[in-house]
Structure formats: C-alpha cells, structure tokens
Coordinates of C-alpha atoms and ligand atoms in Angstrom, one line a residue:
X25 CA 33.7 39.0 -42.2
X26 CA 29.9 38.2 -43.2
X27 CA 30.2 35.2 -41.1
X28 CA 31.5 37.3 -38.0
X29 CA 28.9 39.7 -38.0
X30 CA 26.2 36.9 -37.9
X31 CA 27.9 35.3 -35.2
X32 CA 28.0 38.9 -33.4
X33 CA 24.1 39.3 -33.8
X34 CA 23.5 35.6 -32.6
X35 CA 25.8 36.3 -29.1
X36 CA 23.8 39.5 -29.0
X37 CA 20.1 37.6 -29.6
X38 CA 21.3 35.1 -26.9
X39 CA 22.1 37.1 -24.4
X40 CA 19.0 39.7 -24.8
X41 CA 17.0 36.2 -24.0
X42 CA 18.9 35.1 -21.4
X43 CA 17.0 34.4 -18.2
X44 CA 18.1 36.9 -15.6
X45 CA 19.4 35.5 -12.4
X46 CA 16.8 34.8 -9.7
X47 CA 16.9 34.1 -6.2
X48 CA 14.3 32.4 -4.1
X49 CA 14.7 33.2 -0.2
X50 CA 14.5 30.5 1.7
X51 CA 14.6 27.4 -0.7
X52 CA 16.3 24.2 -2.0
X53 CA 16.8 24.6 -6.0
X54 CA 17.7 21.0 -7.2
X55 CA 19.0 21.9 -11.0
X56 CA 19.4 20.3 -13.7
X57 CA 18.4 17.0 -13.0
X58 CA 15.9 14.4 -14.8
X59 CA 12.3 13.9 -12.9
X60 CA 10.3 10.7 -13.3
X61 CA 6.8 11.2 -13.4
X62 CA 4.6 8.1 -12.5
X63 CA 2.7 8.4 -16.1
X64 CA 4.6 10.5 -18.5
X65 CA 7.9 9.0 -17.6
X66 CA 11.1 10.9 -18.0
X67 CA 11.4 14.5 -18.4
X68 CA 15.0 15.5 -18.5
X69 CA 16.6 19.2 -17.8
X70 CA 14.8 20.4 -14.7
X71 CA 15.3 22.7 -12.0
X72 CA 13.0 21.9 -9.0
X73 CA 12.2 24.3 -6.1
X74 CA 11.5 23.0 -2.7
X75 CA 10.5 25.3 0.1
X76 CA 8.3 25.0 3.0
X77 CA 8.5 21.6 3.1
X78 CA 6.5 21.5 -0.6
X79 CA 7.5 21.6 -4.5
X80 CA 6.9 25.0 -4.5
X81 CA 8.1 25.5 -8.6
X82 CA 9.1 23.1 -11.4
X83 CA 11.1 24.8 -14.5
X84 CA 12.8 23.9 -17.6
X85 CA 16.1 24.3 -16.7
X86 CA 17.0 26.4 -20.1
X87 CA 13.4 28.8 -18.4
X88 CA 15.7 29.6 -15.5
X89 CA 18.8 31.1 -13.9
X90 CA 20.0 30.8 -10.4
X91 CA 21.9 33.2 -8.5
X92 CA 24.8 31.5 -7.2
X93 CA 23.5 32.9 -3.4
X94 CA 21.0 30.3 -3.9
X95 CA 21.0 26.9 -2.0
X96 CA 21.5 24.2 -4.8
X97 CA 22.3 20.7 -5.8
X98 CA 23.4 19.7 -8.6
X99 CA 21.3 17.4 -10.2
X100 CA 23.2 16.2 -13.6
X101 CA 23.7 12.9 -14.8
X102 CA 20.7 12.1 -11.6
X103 CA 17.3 11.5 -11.6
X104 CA 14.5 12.5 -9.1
X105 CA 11.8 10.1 -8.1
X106 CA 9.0 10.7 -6.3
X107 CA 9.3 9.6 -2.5
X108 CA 8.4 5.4 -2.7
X109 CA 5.8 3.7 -0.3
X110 CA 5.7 0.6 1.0
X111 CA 1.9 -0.2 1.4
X112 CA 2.1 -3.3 3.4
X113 CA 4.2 -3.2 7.0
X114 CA 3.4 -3.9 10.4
X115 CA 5.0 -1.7 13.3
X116 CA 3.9 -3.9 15.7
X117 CA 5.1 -7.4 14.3
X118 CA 8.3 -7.0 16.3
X119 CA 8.3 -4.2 18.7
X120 CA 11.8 -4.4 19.6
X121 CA 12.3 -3.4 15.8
X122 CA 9.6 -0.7 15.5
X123 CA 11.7 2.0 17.0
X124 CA 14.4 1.6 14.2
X125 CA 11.9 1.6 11.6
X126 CA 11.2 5.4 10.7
X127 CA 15.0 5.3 9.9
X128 CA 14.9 1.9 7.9
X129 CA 12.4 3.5 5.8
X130 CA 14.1 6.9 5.4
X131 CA 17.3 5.9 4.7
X132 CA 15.5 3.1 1.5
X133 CA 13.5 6.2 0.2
X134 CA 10.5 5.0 2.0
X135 CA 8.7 8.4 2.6
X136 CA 5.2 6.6 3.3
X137 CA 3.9 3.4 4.8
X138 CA 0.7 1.9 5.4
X139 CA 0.2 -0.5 8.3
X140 CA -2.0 -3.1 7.9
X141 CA -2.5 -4.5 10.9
X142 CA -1.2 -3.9 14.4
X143 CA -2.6 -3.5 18.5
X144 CA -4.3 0.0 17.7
X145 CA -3.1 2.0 20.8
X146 CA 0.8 0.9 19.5
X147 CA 0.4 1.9 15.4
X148 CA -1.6 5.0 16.5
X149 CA 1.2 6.5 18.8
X150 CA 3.5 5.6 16.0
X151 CA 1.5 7.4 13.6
X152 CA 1.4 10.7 16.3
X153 CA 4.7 10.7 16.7
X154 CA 5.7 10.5 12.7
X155 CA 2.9 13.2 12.5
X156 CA 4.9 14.8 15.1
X157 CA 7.9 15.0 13.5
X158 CA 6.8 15.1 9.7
X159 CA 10.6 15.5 8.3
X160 CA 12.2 12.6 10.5
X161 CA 9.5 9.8 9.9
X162 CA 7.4 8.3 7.0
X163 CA 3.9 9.3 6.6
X164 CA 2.1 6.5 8.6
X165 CA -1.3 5.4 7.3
X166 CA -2.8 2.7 10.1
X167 CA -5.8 0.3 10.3
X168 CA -5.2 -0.8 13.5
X169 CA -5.7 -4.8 14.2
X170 CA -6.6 -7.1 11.4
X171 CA -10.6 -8.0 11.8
X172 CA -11.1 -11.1 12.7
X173 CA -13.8 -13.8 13.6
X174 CA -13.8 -16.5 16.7
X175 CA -10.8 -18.4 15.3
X176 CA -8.4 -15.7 15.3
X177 CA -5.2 -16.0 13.7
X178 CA -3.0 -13.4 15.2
X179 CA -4.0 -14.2 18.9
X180 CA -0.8 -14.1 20.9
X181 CA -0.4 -17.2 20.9
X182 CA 3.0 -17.6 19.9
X183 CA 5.9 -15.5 18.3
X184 CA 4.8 -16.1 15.1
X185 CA 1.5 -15.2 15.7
X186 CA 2.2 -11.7 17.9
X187 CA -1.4 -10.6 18.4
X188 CA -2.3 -8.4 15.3
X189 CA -5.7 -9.2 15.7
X190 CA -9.3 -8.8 17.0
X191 CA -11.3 -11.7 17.9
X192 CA -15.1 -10.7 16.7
X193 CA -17.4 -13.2 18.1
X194 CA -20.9 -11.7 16.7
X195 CA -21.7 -9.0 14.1
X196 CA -22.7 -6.9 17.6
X197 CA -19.1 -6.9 18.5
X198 CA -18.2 -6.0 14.7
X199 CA -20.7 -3.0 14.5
X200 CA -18.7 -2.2 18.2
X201 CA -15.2 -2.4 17.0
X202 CA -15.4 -0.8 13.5
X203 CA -16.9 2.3 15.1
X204 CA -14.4 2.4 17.7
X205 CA -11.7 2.5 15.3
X206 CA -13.2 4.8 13.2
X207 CA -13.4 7.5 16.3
X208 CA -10.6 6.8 17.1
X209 CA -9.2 8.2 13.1
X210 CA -7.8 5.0 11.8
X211 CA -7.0 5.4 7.4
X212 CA -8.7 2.1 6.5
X213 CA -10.0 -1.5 8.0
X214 CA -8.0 -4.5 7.2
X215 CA -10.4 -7.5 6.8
X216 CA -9.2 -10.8 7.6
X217 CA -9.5 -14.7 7.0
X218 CA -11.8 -16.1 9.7
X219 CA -14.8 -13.5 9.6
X220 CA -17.9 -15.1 8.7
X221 CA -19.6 -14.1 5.1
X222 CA -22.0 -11.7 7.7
X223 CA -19.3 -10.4 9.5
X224 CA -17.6 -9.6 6.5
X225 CA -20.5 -7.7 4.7
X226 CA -21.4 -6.2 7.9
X227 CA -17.7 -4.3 8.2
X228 CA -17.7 -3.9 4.3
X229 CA -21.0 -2.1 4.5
X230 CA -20.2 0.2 7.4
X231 CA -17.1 1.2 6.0
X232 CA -18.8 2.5 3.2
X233 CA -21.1 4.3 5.7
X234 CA -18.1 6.1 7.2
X235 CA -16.0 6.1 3.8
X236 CA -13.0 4.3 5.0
X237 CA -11.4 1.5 2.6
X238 CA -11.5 -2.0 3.7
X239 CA -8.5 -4.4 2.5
X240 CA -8.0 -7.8 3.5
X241 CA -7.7 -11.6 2.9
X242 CA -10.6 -13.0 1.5
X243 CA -12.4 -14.5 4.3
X244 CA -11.7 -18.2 3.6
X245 CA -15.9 -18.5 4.3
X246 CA -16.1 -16.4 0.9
X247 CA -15.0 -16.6 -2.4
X248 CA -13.5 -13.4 -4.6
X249 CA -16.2 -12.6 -6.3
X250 CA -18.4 -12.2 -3.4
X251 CA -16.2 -10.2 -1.6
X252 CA -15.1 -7.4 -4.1
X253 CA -18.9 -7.2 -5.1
X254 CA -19.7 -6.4 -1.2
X255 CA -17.0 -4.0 -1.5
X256 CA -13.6 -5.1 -0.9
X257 CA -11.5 -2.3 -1.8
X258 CA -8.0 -4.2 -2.1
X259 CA -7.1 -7.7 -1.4
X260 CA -3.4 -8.2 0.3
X261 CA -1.1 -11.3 -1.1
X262 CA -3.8 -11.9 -3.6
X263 CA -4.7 -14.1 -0.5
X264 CA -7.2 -17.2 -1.0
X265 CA -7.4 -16.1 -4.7
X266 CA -6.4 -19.6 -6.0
X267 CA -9.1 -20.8 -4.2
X268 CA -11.9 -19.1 -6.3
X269 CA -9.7 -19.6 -9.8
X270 CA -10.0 -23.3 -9.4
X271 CA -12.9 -25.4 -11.7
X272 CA -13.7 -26.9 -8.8
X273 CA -14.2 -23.6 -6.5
X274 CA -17.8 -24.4 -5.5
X275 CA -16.8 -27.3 -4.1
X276 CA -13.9 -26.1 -2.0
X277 CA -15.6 -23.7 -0.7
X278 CA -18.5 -25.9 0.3
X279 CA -15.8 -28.1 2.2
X280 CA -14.0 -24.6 4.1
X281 CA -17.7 -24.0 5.4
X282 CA -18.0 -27.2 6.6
X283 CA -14.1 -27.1 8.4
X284 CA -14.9 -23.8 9.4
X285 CA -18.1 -24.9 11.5
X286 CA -17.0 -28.2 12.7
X287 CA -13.4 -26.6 14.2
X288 CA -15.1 -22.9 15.3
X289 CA -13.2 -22.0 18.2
X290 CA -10.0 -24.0 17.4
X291 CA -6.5 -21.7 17.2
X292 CA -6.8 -19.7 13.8
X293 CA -3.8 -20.4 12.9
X294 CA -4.4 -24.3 12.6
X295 CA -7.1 -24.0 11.1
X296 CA -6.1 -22.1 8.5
X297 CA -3.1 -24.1 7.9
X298 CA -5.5 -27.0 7.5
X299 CA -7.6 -25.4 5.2
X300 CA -4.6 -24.1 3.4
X301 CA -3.3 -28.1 3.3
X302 CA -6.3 -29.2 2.7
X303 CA -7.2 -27.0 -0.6
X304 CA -3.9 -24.1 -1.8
X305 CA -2.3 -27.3 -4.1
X306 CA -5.6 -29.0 -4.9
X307 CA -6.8 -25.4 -6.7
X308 CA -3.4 -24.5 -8.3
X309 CA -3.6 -28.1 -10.5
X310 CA -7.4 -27.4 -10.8
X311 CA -6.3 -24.2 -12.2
X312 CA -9.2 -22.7 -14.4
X313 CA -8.3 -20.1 -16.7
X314 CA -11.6 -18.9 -18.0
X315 CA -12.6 -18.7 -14.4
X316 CA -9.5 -16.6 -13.2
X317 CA -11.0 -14.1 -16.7
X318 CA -14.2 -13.8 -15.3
X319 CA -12.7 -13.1 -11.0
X320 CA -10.5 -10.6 -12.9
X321 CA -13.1 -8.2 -15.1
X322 CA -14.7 -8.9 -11.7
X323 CA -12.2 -6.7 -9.8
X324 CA -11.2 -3.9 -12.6
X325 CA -15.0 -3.7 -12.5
X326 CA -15.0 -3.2 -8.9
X327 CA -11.7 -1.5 -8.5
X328 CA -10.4 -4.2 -5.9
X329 CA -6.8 -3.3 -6.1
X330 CA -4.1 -5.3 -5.1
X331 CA -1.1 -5.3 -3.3
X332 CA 0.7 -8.6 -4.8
X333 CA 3.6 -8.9 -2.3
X334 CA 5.7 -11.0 -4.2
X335 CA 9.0 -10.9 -2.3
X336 CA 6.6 -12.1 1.0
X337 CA 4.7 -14.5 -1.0
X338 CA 7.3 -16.5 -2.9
X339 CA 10.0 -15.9 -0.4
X340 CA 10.0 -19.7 0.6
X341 CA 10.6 -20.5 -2.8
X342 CA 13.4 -17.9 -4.2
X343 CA 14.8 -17.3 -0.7
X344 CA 16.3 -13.6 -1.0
X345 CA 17.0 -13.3 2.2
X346 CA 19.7 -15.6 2.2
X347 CA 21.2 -13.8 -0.7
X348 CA 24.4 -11.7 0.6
X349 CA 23.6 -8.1 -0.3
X350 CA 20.1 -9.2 1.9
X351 CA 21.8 -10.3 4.8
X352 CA 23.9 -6.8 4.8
X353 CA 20.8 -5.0 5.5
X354 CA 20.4 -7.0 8.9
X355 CA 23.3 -5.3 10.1
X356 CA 20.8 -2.3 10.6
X357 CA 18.4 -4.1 13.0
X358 CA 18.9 -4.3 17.0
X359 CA 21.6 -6.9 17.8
X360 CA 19.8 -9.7 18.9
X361 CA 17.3 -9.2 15.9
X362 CA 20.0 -9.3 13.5
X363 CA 21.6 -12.1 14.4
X364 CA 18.9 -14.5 15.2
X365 CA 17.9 -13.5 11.3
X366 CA 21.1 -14.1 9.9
X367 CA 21.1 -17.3 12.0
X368 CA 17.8 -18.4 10.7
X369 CA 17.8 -17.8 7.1
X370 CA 21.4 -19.1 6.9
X371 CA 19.8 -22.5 8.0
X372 CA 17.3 -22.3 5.4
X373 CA 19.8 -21.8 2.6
X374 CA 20.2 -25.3 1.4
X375 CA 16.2 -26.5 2.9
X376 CA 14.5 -28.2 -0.3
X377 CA 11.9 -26.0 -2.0
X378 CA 8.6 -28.6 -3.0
X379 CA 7.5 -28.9 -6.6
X380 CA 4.6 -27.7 -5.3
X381 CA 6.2 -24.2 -3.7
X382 CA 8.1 -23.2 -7.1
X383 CA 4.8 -24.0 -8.9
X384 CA 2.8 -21.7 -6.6
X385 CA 5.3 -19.2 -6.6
X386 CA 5.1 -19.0 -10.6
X387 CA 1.8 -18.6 -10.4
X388 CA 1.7 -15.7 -8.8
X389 CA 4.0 -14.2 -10.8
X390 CA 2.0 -15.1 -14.1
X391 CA -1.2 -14.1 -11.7
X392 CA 0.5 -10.1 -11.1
X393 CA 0.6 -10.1 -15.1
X394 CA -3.1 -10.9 -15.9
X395 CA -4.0 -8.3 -13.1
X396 CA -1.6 -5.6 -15.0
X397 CA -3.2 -6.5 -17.9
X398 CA -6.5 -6.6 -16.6
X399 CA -5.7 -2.9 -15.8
X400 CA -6.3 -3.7 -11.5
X401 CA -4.4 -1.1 -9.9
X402 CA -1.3 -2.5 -7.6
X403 CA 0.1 -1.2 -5.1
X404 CA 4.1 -2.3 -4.2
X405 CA 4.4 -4.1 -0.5
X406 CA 6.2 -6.2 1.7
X407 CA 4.6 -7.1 5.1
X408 CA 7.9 -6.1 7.0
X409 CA 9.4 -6.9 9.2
X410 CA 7.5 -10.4 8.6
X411 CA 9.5 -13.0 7.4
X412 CA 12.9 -11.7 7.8
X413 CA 11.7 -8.5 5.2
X414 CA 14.0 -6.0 6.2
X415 CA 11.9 -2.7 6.5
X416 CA 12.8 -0.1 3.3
X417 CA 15.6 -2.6 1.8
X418 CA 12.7 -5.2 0.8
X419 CA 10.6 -3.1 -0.8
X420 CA 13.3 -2.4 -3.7
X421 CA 13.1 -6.3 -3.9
X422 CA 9.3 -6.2 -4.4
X423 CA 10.0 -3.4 -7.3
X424 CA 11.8 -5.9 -9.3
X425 CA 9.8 -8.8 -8.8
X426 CA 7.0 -6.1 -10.2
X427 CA 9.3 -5.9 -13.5
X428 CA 10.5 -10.1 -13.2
X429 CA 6.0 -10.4 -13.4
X430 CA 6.0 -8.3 -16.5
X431 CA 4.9 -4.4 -15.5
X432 CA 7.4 -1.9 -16.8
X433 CA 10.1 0.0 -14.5
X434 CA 8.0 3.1 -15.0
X435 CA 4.4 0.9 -14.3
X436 CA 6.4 -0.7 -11.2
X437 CA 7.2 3.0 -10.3
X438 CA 3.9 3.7 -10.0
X439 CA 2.9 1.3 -7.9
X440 CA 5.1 2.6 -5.1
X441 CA 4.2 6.6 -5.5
X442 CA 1.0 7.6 -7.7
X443 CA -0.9 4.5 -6.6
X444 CA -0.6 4.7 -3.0
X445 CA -1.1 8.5 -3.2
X446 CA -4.5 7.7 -4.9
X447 CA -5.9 5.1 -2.6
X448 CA -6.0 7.3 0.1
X449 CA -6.8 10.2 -2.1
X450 CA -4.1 12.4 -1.4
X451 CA -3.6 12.5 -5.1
X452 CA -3.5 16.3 -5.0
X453 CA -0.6 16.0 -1.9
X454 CA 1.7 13.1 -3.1
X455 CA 2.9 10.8 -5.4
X456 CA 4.3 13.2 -8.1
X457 CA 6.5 16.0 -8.6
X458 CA 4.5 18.6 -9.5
X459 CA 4.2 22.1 -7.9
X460 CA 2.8 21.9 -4.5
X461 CA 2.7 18.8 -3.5
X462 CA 5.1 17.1 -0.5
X463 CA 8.4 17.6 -1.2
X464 CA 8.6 13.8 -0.6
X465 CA 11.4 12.7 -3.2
X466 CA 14.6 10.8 -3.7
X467 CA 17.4 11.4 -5.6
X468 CA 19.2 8.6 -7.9
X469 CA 22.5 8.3 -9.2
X470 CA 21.5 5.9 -12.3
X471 CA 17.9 5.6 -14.0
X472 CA 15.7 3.3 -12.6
X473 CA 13.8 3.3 -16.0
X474 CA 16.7 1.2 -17.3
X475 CA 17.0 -0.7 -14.9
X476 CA 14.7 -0.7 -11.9
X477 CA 17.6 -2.1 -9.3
X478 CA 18.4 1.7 -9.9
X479 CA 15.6 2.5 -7.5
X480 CA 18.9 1.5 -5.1
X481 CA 21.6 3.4 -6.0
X482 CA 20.2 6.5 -3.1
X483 CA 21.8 9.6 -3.7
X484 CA 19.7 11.9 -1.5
X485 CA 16.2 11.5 0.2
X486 CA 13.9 14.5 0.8
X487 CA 11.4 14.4 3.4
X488 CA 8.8 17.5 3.6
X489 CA 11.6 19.3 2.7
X490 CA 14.3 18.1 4.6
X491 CA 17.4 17.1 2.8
X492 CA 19.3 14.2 3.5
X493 CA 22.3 13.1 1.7
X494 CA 24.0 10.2 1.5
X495 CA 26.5 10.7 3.8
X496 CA 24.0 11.9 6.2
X497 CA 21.8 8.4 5.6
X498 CA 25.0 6.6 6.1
X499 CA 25.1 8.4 9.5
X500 CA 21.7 7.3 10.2
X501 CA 22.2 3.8 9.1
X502 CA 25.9 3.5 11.0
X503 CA 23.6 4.5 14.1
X504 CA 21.6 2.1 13.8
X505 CA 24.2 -0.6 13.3
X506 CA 26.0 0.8 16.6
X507 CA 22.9 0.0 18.9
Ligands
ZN26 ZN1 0.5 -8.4 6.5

C-alpha cells in the first residue's frame, strides 16, 4: 500500500513537469536524433528546429514536447551531421559535366564547394545561379582561373590541360588581373606553379591589401618556407612540399631556377613535368626529417592550411576508381562521360604501380599525420571531376583516407564542415548545428564516429531548409542516370 502511494506521487510529480505540447508554425522539428558537433562530438537526444531556411532552435529532447500538428522526422537510432564541403573542385574541368554537378553534390551531402580554379565568366555564373537558387545548389565559393606565369600550365592546350589558367607575363599584368578579379567579387586567388618569386609576393601582398586568401601550389621558383612567410594562406596537394623537405632543398631549387629561365616560354605543362622528373623522387630519398620539423612549425606559425587531397594525389597508386562501388557512381555522369571513364580506368586496373609511386603515395599519408599533429588546419578535397573523381561520391573517399593518415572520424569531420566554414569566415553561418546558422545538414543512418564510411549511408540532406529524403535523392540521382 506504502509502495502504491509513492508510486501515485511520482506519476503525479512527472506529469506536473511534463513539457506541455508546443507547436512551431511553419517549421521542420527533426526529434530525437544524435547531432555531431565538429569539436564536442556526439550529443545524443535532440530535437532540432529548422525554419526559414536556418536552425532556428536546438533542445534536449526530454526539454520538449511536440504537438503531433507539427511537421516532424523521426530522428532515432540516426545521426545529424553538419552539411560536408568539398574544398577542392573545378566546374569548369569538364563542362559537359558541370551542369550535373549541383545534384552530384547534393545528393553526397555536399552542401558547399570551393572552386579553385576555373575561366572566371563560367565559375561566376555558376556561382549566380547556385546563389539563385540557394536550396537546389551547393554554396559556391570561386577564385576564378589559377594564377599563373609565362609558362602556363592550364593553357588549352590539350584535354588534359582545359584552360584553368591565366598566363601573367609581368607583375603589371598581375597587379591588372588580381584587381579585376577582386571587382569582379571572387572568395579567394588560387596561386599557381609557374609565377615567378615577384609575381608571387606581388599577388600575395595585394591580397592582403583587399583581404582575400591566396591558396596555391608553391611556385616551383620558391620554396615553402618563403611562400607561407609572404603569406600563403593554404597550399593545395601539399604541392612541391617534398621539394623543400629534402637535405638537399637548396640545391634543387637552385637547379628549378635555372630550368625555369633557360625553358621560359616552353608549354607549362612540360616543364613542369620535367621539373617534376627531374627532382619529386630525388627529394623523397633525400627525405630530411628535421627539415620537414622546421617547414612544419613554419606553417602552424603562419596558419598555411592545407587541403591534402589524398584520394587525387595517390590515386595512381591505390586506384579507387577502379574499385566497383566507384565505378557505380559513373552511372550518374552524362553518357559519353561515363563511359569513356569506366573505359579508362578499367584499362588502368592491372597497369604496374612504380616503387617509386607507392613510396610517394605513403609519404603523403605519413606527411597528413605530422601536419595533424603539427596542429595545421586541413581542409577535406578532391579536385573533381579531375582524374575520374566523381563529384560528391569522392569526397567520402577523401574522409577515409583522412582517418587511413591518422586524424580521428570526428577530426576528419571537421575538416569537411567547421574548417571550411572558418576559412572563409562564415563561422557564425555554417559548419555546426547550432541555433541560427544554415540549416545545411545531413542525416545518417549509422554513426560516422564509428566508422567514418558511415558519412555514406545518406538518409536525408537539408539544404537552407529544404528537405530531401532519400527517395527524393534517388529521384535526383535516377535523373541523372536517364540523361
Ligand atoms: Zn585543382
């Protein structure tokens, strides 16, 4: 009797502090699922409130009731990541492909991208028209075309070489150029590797001036340290970086001067590959440890982030793309796209990978540890649709290759969301679910924190609001595969 009495005061207690039911007009109430935050990490039991396109509240699920009038999803058992990025594509690599690319990206979770280098006119409508139509396209952050000196790499001159670029033939034209592109409203510059060390200073100095960022390859005239201390803001492929790491890095970049004067005015593209014959394996066996140390307290000094793209880098070496699952996603490009892919990379399946690739392609991976650990921010990429990269898919590839190089699924998160968010200071805007930011999010079916191939298993994606679930991505995707 005791016993019932105290159980009749308890039912009582509860139910005085029961939340009453609440209703927001006009809203998407995702309840009861379990947010990942790009620092704290998991935060399980919440209900999130999207409307007007933003994260208008975050509760504790046990804080609130819904009325059943109220749109909701059922989060249990799923998890809600922010919205990912992929901070290394190029619209303009394939222009055939562009137009399926704001789907691509969608349908992965791709809610952002940031083009690094494309024919400005092109990424600049393709940034209006995601602008345009904010809940069926990525955010699109553009530098228009990669910098360049006299020897231009991305000139045109062949398909693999679609013209990315700007030649710059004097620091006049430089001093022309960047302030064309900066009234024109481009996000950053992208530096790249034939600009003299004068050229280079020159755009790193007025972007400072007009306080854009400037990534880039290091300018094979200049070595790392040089070019974070004149004010490199992120380095792309941790391009050229062997170069400076080696004990004999003086003297190799003595010797690039000297190829770099005598073949001025040769295609870029050869001469680069000469340079890169001539000097990539010669560094990696004069490796220098102590000297990578010093490049690397260099950049966390300096804040030169980097944007290791690891599935572009050693993609000669582990060959994804001829994996199955991989060759699925080409399904999703135009026909003749597809096909010449799946053609391509089918022939490469059984080429021999050198000694010399797989060794390269390890250090880079043990090189994306020592920056983690060096605390240099990272930022995940892929340089789609470059080298068979299939826009949105590959950047779930680069997310593991993060975790394979030693940063944690949560760390490898990060560099996807929060990171991105930062370098472009939109902080306040993106990159986390918190109240008021971009309701830019995507909704898993298994924790990516166990296991970051999770970051896969799409349930829903959220852009500014607008829901799309899976079968609707399926839609999306089947449309794509009909063209
Ligand atoms: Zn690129």
């Amino acid at each position: 009797m005791k016993n019932l009495v105290k159980l009749y005061i308890a039912i009582l207690f509860l139910a005085a502090y029961r939340p009453a039911e609440v209703v927001f007009e006009d809203t998407l109430c995702i309840e009861n699922i379990s947010t990942i935050d790009p620092e704290a990490g998991l935060i399980e039991n919440q209900t999130v409130i999207i409307k007007s396109g933003k994260i208008y509240k975050v509760f504790s699920s046990n804080e609130i009731r819904l009325a059943k009038n109220n749109k909701i999803i059922d989060g249990t058992g799923k998890y809600l990541i922010p919205g990912l990025w992929d901070a290394h594509v190029h619209f303009a690599y394939i222009e055939d492909l562009a137009p399926s690319m704001f789907a691509l990206f969608l349908s992965y979770g791709i809610t952002s991208v940031r083009d690094t280098g494309g024919e400005i006119e092109f990424v600049k409508s393709l940034k209006e028209k995601a602008m345009n139509n904010p809940t069926d396209a990525p955010r699109v952050m553009i530098a228009g075309p990669l910098l360049d000196g006299i020897s231009n790499v991305y000139d045109g001159s062949d398909n693999n070489h679609p013209p990315l670029s700007v030649r710059l033939a004097s620091l006049e034209e430089v001093a022309k150029y960047v302030n064309k592109l900066d009234s024109i409203g481009v996000d950053f510059l992208k530096a790249y590797e034939m600009l003299s060390l004068e050229q280079f200073i020159m755009i790193a100095q007025m972007a400072k001036e007009k306080g854009l960022k400037v990534t880039g390859h290091i300018p094979l005239s200049m070595d790392v340290i040089s070019a974070s201390n004149a004010g490199l803001s992120s380095m792309e492929h941790m391009r050229n970086l062997e170069l400076s790491c080696a004990s004999n890095a003086d003297e190799l970049l003595k010797q690039r001067r000297e190829i770099l004067t005598t073949g001025e005015g040769d295609p870029g593209s050869l001469l680069r590959l000469l340079i890169y014959q001539d000097q990539r394996e010669v560094a990696i066996q004069n490796y220098d440890k102590n000297k990578a140390n010093e490049i690397l307290q260099v950049l966390a000094k300096n804040q030169t982030w980097q944007i290791p793209t690891l599935v572009l880098s050693t993609a000669s070496s582990e060959k994804y793309f001829t994996y199955p699952e991989w060759q699925e996603s080409f399904k999703y490009l135009p026909d003749s796209i597809g096909q010449q892919w799946k053609k391509n990379t089918d022939a490469m399946k059984d080429g021999k990978v050198t000694p010399f690739r797989q060794q390269y392609s390890r250090w880079l991976f043990d090189m994306v540890k020592k920056i983690h650990q060096a605390d240099i921010d990272i930022m995940a990429g892929t340089d789609c649709p470059i080298f068979y990269m299939t826009p949105g898919y590959s950047l779930h590839q680069e997310l593991i290759m993060l975790v394979e190089a030693g940063l944690s699924p949560l760390d490898a998160l990060k560099t996807a969301t929060l990171n991105p968010a930062k370098y472009f200071n939109l902080e306040n805007e993106l990159g986390s679910i918190q109240e008021n930011k971009w309701a830019d999010l995507v909704i898993l079916d298994a924790n990516p924190l166990e296991d970051i191939r999770n970051t896969q298993r799409i349930n829903a994606v959220i852009k500014q609001g607008k829901y799309y679930d899976r079968k609707k991505i399926d839609q999306l995707l089947a449309h794509l595969s009909e063209k």
